Amino acid sequence: MSALATVIRHENRVLSADRASWIGLAVFLVIALYAIVSGATWMQLRQAEAATSVQISLERSAEFDRNLAVIEAGRLAELGKPNWYKRWSGAPTTPDSRAVLPSRPLLLIASNAGELQPHLATMRPASSRHSLLDDLKASTQNPVTLAVGRLDMVFLLTAALPLLLLAFSFNLLSVEREQGTLALVLAQPIALATVITGKLLTRFLRLLLPIAIAVPLLLALAVDPAQLGRAPLDYLLLAALILVYGAFWLLLAGLINALGGSSARNALSLGGLWLLLVLVVPSLLNIAAAALHPPPDRAGLTNELRARLVEARNGGDQLYQDHALEHPDTVVAESTDPAEAFDSAKATLTTWLVRERTDALVAPIAERFEQDLAAQQDLAESGRFLSPALLFQAALNRLAGVDAARSRAFSAAAKAHLDALRAQLIPKVLAGQILRAGDYGRLPRFAMTEPSAAGPLGLDLLGLLLAVLLPSVLLMARLRSARPVIR
């Protein structure tokens, strides 16, 4: 039996006899199970809300389509609707469409970040392009949950997993040196590098590997089998990320032990490094992003949008008159039937003109808001290489589909879909036409091209591998001399 196998066998017996390792692993997996159940419940609720919203929109459009067929047949009385309904149901500004951001199978691991990601867009031809996204999730959640957040897997793996590994690795060599057994071990034909490698491998196999296997399996059991088949490699990549991220912390513990300090000093040093890499560096990055690119005022944008909308609506009649002067050949005839005046062709055209004016007034403010937000996100994206914890968290968010790039792609797709709707409907508005039976079914459907996450994920994984390489090289350099470690 090789010296390394002997060390691993001995260390495995020591850890097996210590109930703390079993208890620590069990407690972590129980908390992980709770986080998975909580995330799965949140994801199902979010999907149900989006599906309900889309279903309502489809049913509304189908009802209008059926009613238009009845109206065209001259049987309005059968509907039990007032006379103005035949103009309102066929107005080209009436159709609405709901765009839903597709959920990725691993969305449940990032419920906290998912709460902040817009996933539903309601659009009509008269809607502003700058107020499409409407996250309906927050309106139905427990206010306490919204205030304090959830225990999701991203936080658990990023912050708690290193603490579990460090709790059983901070005294790899120091405890034996303090007990006087390390010198006896090194008196045998065995190198110090073999001893510390065996101890690290034992903890890798007994603590980290079971977590890397159990977490993806539990996540796979928590999602719908149909979703599981959409991205099976995501679970393998998640396991690989957990192993690489955990290996960094184990190697860091090995390096601190190789410096020859006491157990208390090792614990304090590793705790300080955890605090620095997991909490301090991300906080400083947020402060730097806020200082270099002040956070955009979302409430201010909303208030500005409403103010400009009111301003445009108050000038609606003037907008219509100006349009009539500029386009004398396309001005629609006003309805002469008082019963149809509720939504006459003039009202439909005026609604469109108000929307156009609102977008023109809000566009500079909205563009500045989006630029500031993108600048902040880009700075945070580039700053993730400052800490393995940030790299790991960014990779998990990409696997969950809650990264900034995907949110931007959804926003762009929603605006493109709104433009496609307008391309079909606005000519009818300008010509004073109404929709006919079957027109609703011919409207374009929302489709989103998923941005490729392979490149960013590859960079995240490469950054983590480089982070693992650094303590490995330093540890190897330190172990060239055993005397400072055993004194």
Coordinates of C-alpha atoms in Angstrom, one line a residue:
M1 CA 0.0 0.0 0.0
S2 CA 1.4 3.4 -0.9
A3 CA 2.1 6.1 1.6
L4 CA -0.7 8.3 0.3
A5 CA -3.2 5.5 0.6
T6 CA -2.1 4.8 4.1
V7 CA -2.6 8.4 5.1
I8 CA -6.1 8.5 3.5
R9 CA -7.0 5.3 5.2
H10 CA -5.9 6.5 8.6
E11 CA -7.5 9.9 8.2
N12 CA -10.7 8.3 7.1
R13 CA -10.8 6.2 10.3
V14 CA -10.2 9.4 12.4
L15 CA -13.1 11.2 10.7
S16 CA -15.3 8.2 10.9
A17 CA -14.8 8.0 14.6
D18 CA -15.6 11.7 15.0
R19 CA -19.4 12.1 14.9
A20 CA -19.0 15.8 14.2
S21 CA -18.1 15.2 10.5
W22 CA -21.3 13.1 10.1
I23 CA -23.4 15.6 11.9
G24 CA -22.0 18.6 10.0
L25 CA -22.6 16.8 6.6
A26 CA -26.1 15.8 7.6
V27 CA -27.1 19.3 8.8
F28 CA -25.8 20.8 5.6
L29 CA -27.8 18.4 3.5
V30 CA -30.9 19.0 5.5
I31 CA -30.6 22.8 5.1
A32 CA -29.9 22.2 1.4
L33 CA -33.1 20.2 1.1
Y34 CA -35.0 23.0 2.8
A35 CA -33.5 25.5 0.4
I36 CA -34.4 23.3 -2.6
V37 CA -38.0 22.8 -1.4
S38 CA -38.4 26.5 -0.8
G39 CA -36.9 27.3 -4.2
A40 CA -39.1 24.8 -6.0
T41 CA -42.2 26.2 -4.3
W42 CA -41.2 29.7 -5.4
M43 CA -40.5 28.6 -8.9
Q44 CA -43.8 26.8 -9.3
L45 CA -45.7 29.9 -8.0
R46 CA -43.9 32.1 -10.4
Q47 CA -44.6 29.8 -13.3
A48 CA -48.2 29.5 -12.3
E49 CA -48.6 33.3 -12.2
A50 CA -47.0 33.7 -15.6
A51 CA -49.1 30.9 -17.1
T52 CA -52.3 32.4 -15.7
S53 CA -51.5 35.8 -17.1
V54 CA -50.8 34.4 -20.5
Q55 CA -54.0 32.2 -20.4
I56 CA -56.1 35.2 -19.5
S57 CA -54.6 37.1 -22.5
L58 CA -55.3 34.2 -24.9
E59 CA -58.8 33.8 -23.6
R60 CA -59.5 37.5 -23.9
S61 CA -58.2 37.5 -27.5
A62 CA -60.2 34.4 -28.4
E63 CA -63.4 35.9 -27.0
F64 CA -62.9 39.1 -29.0
D65 CA -62.3 37.0 -32.1
R66 CA -65.5 35.0 -31.6
N67 CA -67.5 38.2 -30.8
L68 CA -66.2 39.9 -33.9
A69 CA -67.5 37.0 -36.0
V70 CA -70.9 37.3 -34.4
I71 CA -70.9 41.1 -34.9
E72 CA -69.9 40.8 -38.6
A73 CA -72.9 38.4 -39.0
G74 CA -75.1 41.2 -37.7
R75 CA -76.0 39.4 -34.5
L76 CA -74.7 41.9 -31.9
A77 CA -77.9 41.4 -29.8
E78 CA -76.9 37.8 -29.1
L79 CA -73.8 39.0 -27.2
G80 CA -75.8 41.2 -24.8
K81 CA -73.3 44.0 -25.3
P82 CA -73.9 47.7 -25.8
N83 CA -73.6 49.1 -29.3
W84 CA -70.2 50.7 -28.7
Y85 CA -68.7 47.2 -28.0
K86 CA -68.5 46.4 -31.7
R87 CA -66.0 49.3 -32.2
W88 CA -64.1 48.7 -29.0
S89 CA -63.6 44.9 -29.5
G90 CA -62.2 45.6 -33.0
A91 CA -60.0 48.6 -32.2
P92 CA -56.4 47.9 -33.4
T93 CA -55.1 49.2 -30.0
T94 CA -57.1 46.6 -28.1
P95 CA -55.1 43.4 -28.5
D96 CA -52.6 42.6 -25.8
S97 CA -49.8 40.0 -25.7
R98 CA -48.0 38.5 -22.8
A99 CA -44.3 37.6 -23.1
V100 CA -42.9 35.2 -20.5
L101 CA -39.3 34.6 -19.8
P102 CA -38.8 30.8 -20.0
S103 CA -37.8 29.2 -16.7
R104 CA -34.6 27.2 -16.7
P105 CA -34.6 23.9 -14.8
L106 CA -32.2 25.3 -12.2
L107 CA -34.1 28.5 -11.6
L108 CA -35.0 27.2 -8.1
I109 CA -31.5 27.6 -6.8
A110 CA -31.5 31.4 -7.3
S111 CA -34.9 32.5 -5.9
N112 CA -33.4 35.7 -4.4
A113 CA -31.9 36.9 -7.6
G114 CA -35.0 35.7 -9.5
E115 CA -37.2 38.0 -7.5
L116 CA -35.4 40.9 -9.0
Q117 CA -35.5 39.6 -12.5
P118 CA -38.4 40.8 -14.7
H119 CA -40.0 37.7 -16.2
L120 CA -43.3 38.9 -17.6
A121 CA -44.1 41.6 -20.1
T122 CA -47.6 42.9 -21.0
M123 CA -47.8 44.8 -24.2
R124 CA -50.4 46.5 -26.3
P125 CA -49.9 48.6 -29.4
A126 CA -50.6 51.7 -27.3
S127 CA -48.1 50.6 -24.6
S128 CA -44.9 52.5 -24.0
R129 CA -41.7 50.6 -25.0
H130 CA -40.2 51.9 -21.7
S131 CA -42.8 50.3 -19.3
L132 CA -43.2 46.8 -20.6
L133 CA -41.6 44.7 -17.9
D134 CA -43.9 43.9 -15.0
D135 CA -42.8 41.4 -12.4
L136 CA -46.0 40.1 -10.9
K137 CA -44.2 37.9 -8.4
A138 CA -43.7 40.5 -5.6
S139 CA -47.3 41.4 -5.4
T140 CA -48.4 38.0 -4.0
Q141 CA -45.5 37.2 -1.7
N142 CA -45.3 37.4 2.1
P143 CA -44.0 40.9 2.9
V144 CA -41.6 39.4 5.5
T145 CA -40.2 37.0 2.9
L146 CA -39.7 39.9 0.5
A147 CA -37.9 41.9 3.2
V148 CA -35.5 39.3 4.4
G149 CA -35.1 37.1 1.3
R150 CA -35.0 33.4 1.1
L151 CA -32.4 30.8 1.9
D152 CA -31.6 29.7 -1.6
M153 CA -29.0 27.3 -2.8
V154 CA -26.8 30.0 -4.4
F155 CA -26.3 31.6 -0.9
L156 CA -25.9 28.3 0.8
L157 CA -23.3 27.0 -1.6
T158 CA -21.4 30.2 -1.9
A159 CA -21.3 31.1 1.8
A160 CA -22.0 28.1 4.0
L161 CA -20.2 25.4 2.0
P162 CA -16.8 27.0 2.7
L163 CA -17.5 27.2 6.4
L164 CA -18.4 23.5 6.5
L165 CA -15.1 22.6 4.8
L166 CA -13.0 25.0 6.9
A167 CA -14.5 23.7 10.1
F168 CA -12.9 20.3 9.4
S169 CA -9.7 21.5 7.8
F170 CA -8.4 24.4 9.8
N171 CA -6.3 22.1 12.0
L172 CA -5.0 19.6 9.5
L173 CA -1.4 19.8 10.7
S174 CA -1.6 22.1 13.7
V175 CA -3.5 19.6 15.9
E176 CA -0.9 16.9 15.3
R177 CA 1.9 19.4 15.9
E178 CA 0.3 20.5 19.2
Q179 CA -0.2 16.9 20.3
G180 CA 3.4 16.1 19.4
T181 CA 2.6 13.4 16.8
L182 CA 3.5 15.3 13.6
A183 CA 7.3 14.9 14.2
L184 CA 6.8 11.1 14.8
V185 CA 4.8 10.8 11.5
L186 CA 7.5 12.6 9.6
A187 CA 10.2 10.4 11.2
Q188 CA 8.7 7.6 9.0
P189 CA 9.6 7.3 5.3
I190 CA 6.8 9.7 4.4
A191 CA 6.9 13.2 3.0
L192 CA 5.0 16.1 4.6
A193 CA 3.4 16.8 1.1
T194 CA 2.0 13.2 1.2
V195 CA 0.6 13.8 4.7
I196 CA -1.2 17.0 3.9
T197 CA -2.3 15.7 0.4
G198 CA -3.9 12.6 2.1
K199 CA -5.7 14.7 4.7
L200 CA -7.1 17.1 2.0
L201 CA -8.1 14.2 -0.3
T202 CA -9.9 12.5 2.6
R203 CA -12.0 15.6 3.3
F204 CA -12.6 16.1 -0.4
L205 CA -14.0 12.5 -0.6
R206 CA -15.9 12.5 2.7
L207 CA -17.4 16.0 2.7
L208 CA -17.2 17.8 -0.7
L209 CA -17.9 14.9 -3.1
P210 CA -21.1 13.7 -1.3
I211 CA -22.4 17.3 -1.5
A212 CA -21.5 17.7 -5.1
I213 CA -23.4 14.5 -5.9
A214 CA -26.4 14.9 -3.5
V215 CA -27.3 18.6 -4.4
P216 CA -27.7 18.0 -8.2
L217 CA -29.7 14.8 -7.5
L218 CA -32.0 16.5 -5.0
L219 CA -32.5 19.4 -7.5
A220 CA -33.3 16.9 -10.3
L221 CA -35.9 15.3 -8.1
A222 CA -37.5 18.6 -7.3
V223 CA -38.1 19.7 -10.9
D224 CA -40.6 18.5 -13.5
P225 CA -39.1 15.6 -15.5
A226 CA -39.9 17.5 -18.7
Q227 CA -37.8 20.4 -17.6
L228 CA -35.0 18.1 -16.5
G229 CA -34.6 16.9 -20.1
R230 CA -34.1 20.4 -21.4
A231 CA -30.7 20.9 -19.9
P232 CA -29.3 17.7 -18.4
L233 CA -25.7 19.0 -18.7
D234 CA -26.5 21.8 -16.3
Y235 CA -26.6 19.4 -13.4
L236 CA -23.2 17.9 -14.3
L237 CA -21.8 21.5 -14.6
L238 CA -23.2 22.4 -11.2
A239 CA -21.5 19.4 -9.7
A240 CA -18.2 20.4 -11.3
L241 CA -18.5 23.9 -10.1
I242 CA -19.2 22.7 -6.5
L243 CA -16.1 20.5 -6.6
V244 CA -13.8 23.2 -8.0
Y245 CA -15.1 25.9 -5.6
G246 CA -14.8 23.5 -2.6
A247 CA -11.3 22.4 -3.7
F248 CA -10.2 26.1 -3.5
W249 CA -11.2 26.3 0.1
L250 CA -9.6 23.0 1.0
L251 CA -6.4 24.0 -0.6
L252 CA -6.5 27.4 1.1
A253 CA -6.9 25.5 4.5
G254 CA -3.9 23.4 3.5
L255 CA -1.8 26.4 2.7
I256 CA -2.6 28.1 6.0
N257 CA -1.8 24.9 7.9
A258 CA 1.6 24.7 6.1
L259 CA 2.5 28.1 7.5
G260 CA 3.0 26.5 10.9
G261 CA 0.6 28.5 13.0
S262 CA -1.5 27.2 15.9
S263 CA -5.0 25.8 15.5
A264 CA -6.5 29.1 16.9
R265 CA -4.4 31.2 14.5
N266 CA -5.4 29.0 11.6
A267 CA -9.0 29.3 12.4
L268 CA -8.7 33.1 12.8
S269 CA -6.8 33.4 9.5
L270 CA -9.2 31.2 7.5
G271 CA -12.2 33.0 9.0
G272 CA -10.7 36.3 8.0
L273 CA -10.1 35.0 4.4
W274 CA -13.7 33.8 4.2
L275 CA -15.0 37.1 5.4
L276 CA -12.8 38.9 2.9
L277 CA -13.6 36.8 -0.1
V278 CA -17.3 36.1 0.5
L279 CA -18.5 39.4 2.1
V280 CA -16.0 42.2 2.0
V281 CA -14.9 42.0 -1.7
P282 CA -18.5 41.8 -3.0
S283 CA -19.5 44.7 -0.8
L284 CA -16.6 46.8 -1.9
L285 CA -17.4 46.0 -5.5
N286 CA -21.0 47.1 -5.0
I287 CA -19.7 50.4 -3.4
A288 CA -17.3 50.9 -6.3
A289 CA -20.1 50.3 -8.9
A290 CA -22.4 52.7 -7.1
A291 CA -19.6 55.4 -6.9
L292 CA -18.5 55.0 -10.5
H293 CA -22.0 54.5 -11.9
P294 CA -24.6 55.9 -9.5
P295 CA -27.6 53.6 -9.3
P296 CA -30.5 54.7 -11.6
D297 CA -33.6 55.9 -9.9
R298 CA -36.3 53.4 -10.9
A299 CA -39.0 55.2 -8.9
G300 CA -38.0 58.4 -10.6
L301 CA -38.3 56.8 -14.0
T302 CA -41.7 55.5 -13.2
N303 CA -42.9 58.9 -12.0
E304 CA -41.4 60.6 -15.0
L305 CA -43.2 58.1 -17.3
R306 CA -46.5 58.8 -15.6
A307 CA -46.0 62.6 -15.7
R308 CA -45.2 62.5 -19.4
L309 CA -48.1 60.2 -20.1
V310 CA -50.5 62.6 -18.3
E311 CA -48.9 65.5 -20.3
A312 CA -49.4 63.7 -23.6
R313 CA -53.0 62.6 -22.7
N314 CA -53.9 66.2 -21.8
G315 CA -52.8 67.2 -25.2
G316 CA -54.5 64.4 -27.0
D317 CA -57.0 66.6 -28.9
Q318 CA -54.2 68.9 -30.0
L319 CA -52.2 65.9 -31.2
Y320 CA -55.1 64.7 -33.2
Q321 CA -55.7 68.1 -34.8
D322 CA -52.0 68.5 -35.6
H323 CA -52.0 65.0 -37.3
A324 CA -55.1 66.0 -39.3
L325 CA -53.2 69.1 -40.6
E326 CA -50.1 67.1 -41.5
H327 CA -52.0 64.1 -43.0
P328 CA -55.2 65.4 -44.6
D329 CA -55.5 62.2 -46.7
T330 CA -55.4 59.8 -43.8
V331 CA -57.5 61.4 -41.2
V332 CA -60.2 59.0 -40.2
A333 CA -63.9 60.0 -40.1
E334 CA -65.4 60.4 -36.7
S335 CA -68.4 58.2 -35.8
T336 CA -71.7 59.9 -36.2
D337 CA -73.5 57.4 -33.9
P338 CA -73.4 58.7 -30.3
A339 CA -73.6 55.1 -29.1
E340 CA -70.2 54.3 -30.8
A341 CA -68.4 57.4 -29.5
F342 CA -67.0 55.5 -26.6
D343 CA -64.2 54.1 -28.9
S344 CA -64.5 55.7 -32.2
A345 CA -61.9 55.6 -34.9
K346 CA -60.8 59.1 -33.7
A347 CA -60.3 57.9 -30.2
T348 CA -58.2 54.9 -31.4
L349 CA -56.0 57.2 -33.4
T350 CA -55.7 59.7 -30.6
T351 CA -54.6 56.8 -28.3
W352 CA -51.9 55.9 -30.7
L353 CA -50.7 59.5 -31.1
V354 CA -50.6 59.9 -27.3
R355 CA -48.4 56.8 -27.0
E356 CA -46.1 58.1 -29.7
R357 CA -45.8 61.4 -27.9
T358 CA -45.2 59.7 -24.5
D359 CA -42.4 57.6 -25.9
A360 CA -40.8 60.6 -27.5
L361 CA -40.8 62.4 -24.2
V362 CA -39.7 59.5 -22.1
A363 CA -37.1 58.0 -24.5
P364 CA -34.1 60.2 -23.4
I365 CA -34.8 59.5 -19.7
A366 CA -35.4 55.7 -20.2
E367 CA -32.2 55.4 -22.4
R368 CA -30.1 57.1 -19.8
F369 CA -31.6 54.8 -17.1
E370 CA -30.8 51.7 -19.2
Q371 CA -27.3 52.9 -19.9
D372 CA -26.6 53.5 -16.2
L373 CA -28.0 50.2 -15.2
A374 CA -26.0 48.4 -17.9
A375 CA -22.8 50.2 -16.8
Q376 CA -23.3 49.0 -13.3
Q377 CA -24.0 45.4 -14.4
D378 CA -20.9 45.4 -16.7
L379 CA -18.7 46.6 -13.9
A380 CA -20.0 43.9 -11.5
E381 CA -19.6 41.3 -14.3
S382 CA -15.9 42.3 -14.9
G383 CA -15.3 42.5 -11.1
R384 CA -16.3 38.9 -10.4
F385 CA -12.7 37.8 -11.0
L386 CA -11.7 39.6 -7.8
S387 CA -13.1 36.7 -5.7
P388 CA -13.7 33.0 -6.2
A389 CA -17.0 33.5 -4.4
L390 CA -18.2 36.1 -6.9
L391 CA -17.1 33.8 -9.8
F392 CA -19.0 30.9 -8.3
Q393 CA -22.1 32.9 -7.6
A394 CA -22.1 34.4 -11.2
A395 CA -21.8 30.9 -12.6
L396 CA -24.7 29.6 -10.5
N397 CA -26.8 32.6 -11.6
R398 CA -26.1 31.8 -15.2
L399 CA -27.1 28.2 -14.7
A400 CA -30.3 29.4 -13.1
G401 CA -31.0 31.8 -15.9
V402 CA -31.1 34.9 -13.7
D403 CA -28.0 36.7 -15.0
A404 CA -28.1 40.3 -16.4
A405 CA -27.4 39.2 -20.0
R406 CA -30.5 37.0 -20.1
S407 CA -32.6 39.8 -18.6
R408 CA -31.4 42.2 -21.3
A409 CA -32.2 39.6 -24.0
F410 CA -35.7 39.2 -22.6
S411 CA -36.3 43.0 -22.5
A412 CA -35.0 43.3 -26.1
A413 CA -37.2 40.4 -27.3
A414 CA -40.2 42.0 -25.7
K415 CA -39.6 45.3 -27.4
A416 CA -39.1 43.6 -30.7
H417 CA -42.3 41.7 -30.3
L418 CA -44.2 44.9 -29.5
D419 CA -42.7 46.5 -32.6
A420 CA -44.0 43.5 -34.6
L421 CA -47.4 43.9 -33.2
R422 CA -47.4 47.6 -34.2
A423 CA -46.2 46.8 -37.7
Q424 CA -49.4 44.9 -38.3
L425 CA -51.9 47.0 -36.3
I426 CA -50.8 50.6 -36.6
P427 CA -51.6 50.8 -40.4
K428 CA -55.1 49.9 -39.5
V429 CA -55.2 52.6 -36.9
L430 CA -54.0 55.3 -39.4
A431 CA -56.5 54.1 -42.0
G432 CA -59.4 54.1 -39.5
Q433 CA -59.9 50.4 -39.9
I434 CA -61.1 47.9 -37.3
L435 CA -60.0 44.3 -36.8
R436 CA -62.0 41.4 -38.4
A437 CA -62.7 37.9 -37.2
G438 CA -59.5 35.9 -37.4
D439 CA -57.2 38.8 -37.1
Y440 CA -56.3 38.0 -33.5
G441 CA -55.1 34.6 -34.5
R442 CA -52.8 36.0 -37.1
L443 CA -51.0 38.3 -34.8
P444 CA -47.3 37.5 -34.2
R445 CA -46.4 35.3 -31.2
F446 CA -43.6 36.1 -28.8
A447 CA -40.3 34.3 -29.3
M448 CA -37.0 34.8 -27.6
T449 CA -33.6 33.7 -28.7
E450 CA -31.7 32.5 -25.7
P451 CA -28.3 34.2 -25.3
S452 CA -25.4 31.8 -25.2
A453 CA -24.1 31.3 -21.7
A454 CA -21.3 28.9 -22.8
G455 CA -18.7 31.6 -23.1
P456 CA -19.3 33.4 -19.8
L457 CA -19.7 30.1 -18.0
G458 CA -16.4 28.9 -19.5
L459 CA -14.7 32.1 -18.2
D460 CA -16.2 31.6 -14.7
L461 CA -15.0 28.0 -14.6
L462 CA -11.5 29.0 -15.9
G463 CA -11.4 31.8 -13.2
L464 CA -12.2 29.2 -10.5
L465 CA -9.6 26.8 -11.8
L466 CA -7.0 29.6 -11.7
A467 CA -8.1 30.4 -8.2
V468 CA -7.5 26.7 -7.3
L469 CA -4.1 26.9 -9.0
L470 CA -2.9 29.8 -6.8
P471 CA -3.1 28.1 -3.4
S472 CA -1.8 24.8 -5.0
V473 CA 1.4 26.5 -6.2
L474 CA 1.9 28.3 -2.9
L475 CA 1.3 25.1 -0.9
M476 CA 3.8 23.2 -3.0
A477 CA 6.4 25.9 -2.6
R478 CA 5.8 25.9 1.2
L479 CA 6.1 22.2 1.5
R480 CA 9.6 22.1 0.1
S481 CA 10.8 22.6 3.6
A482 CA 9.1 20.7 6.4
R483 CA 11.1 22.1 9.3
P484 CA 9.2 25.4 9.7
V485 CA 6.0 23.4 9.9
I486 CA 6.9 20.8 12.6
R487 CA 8.7 23.1 15.0

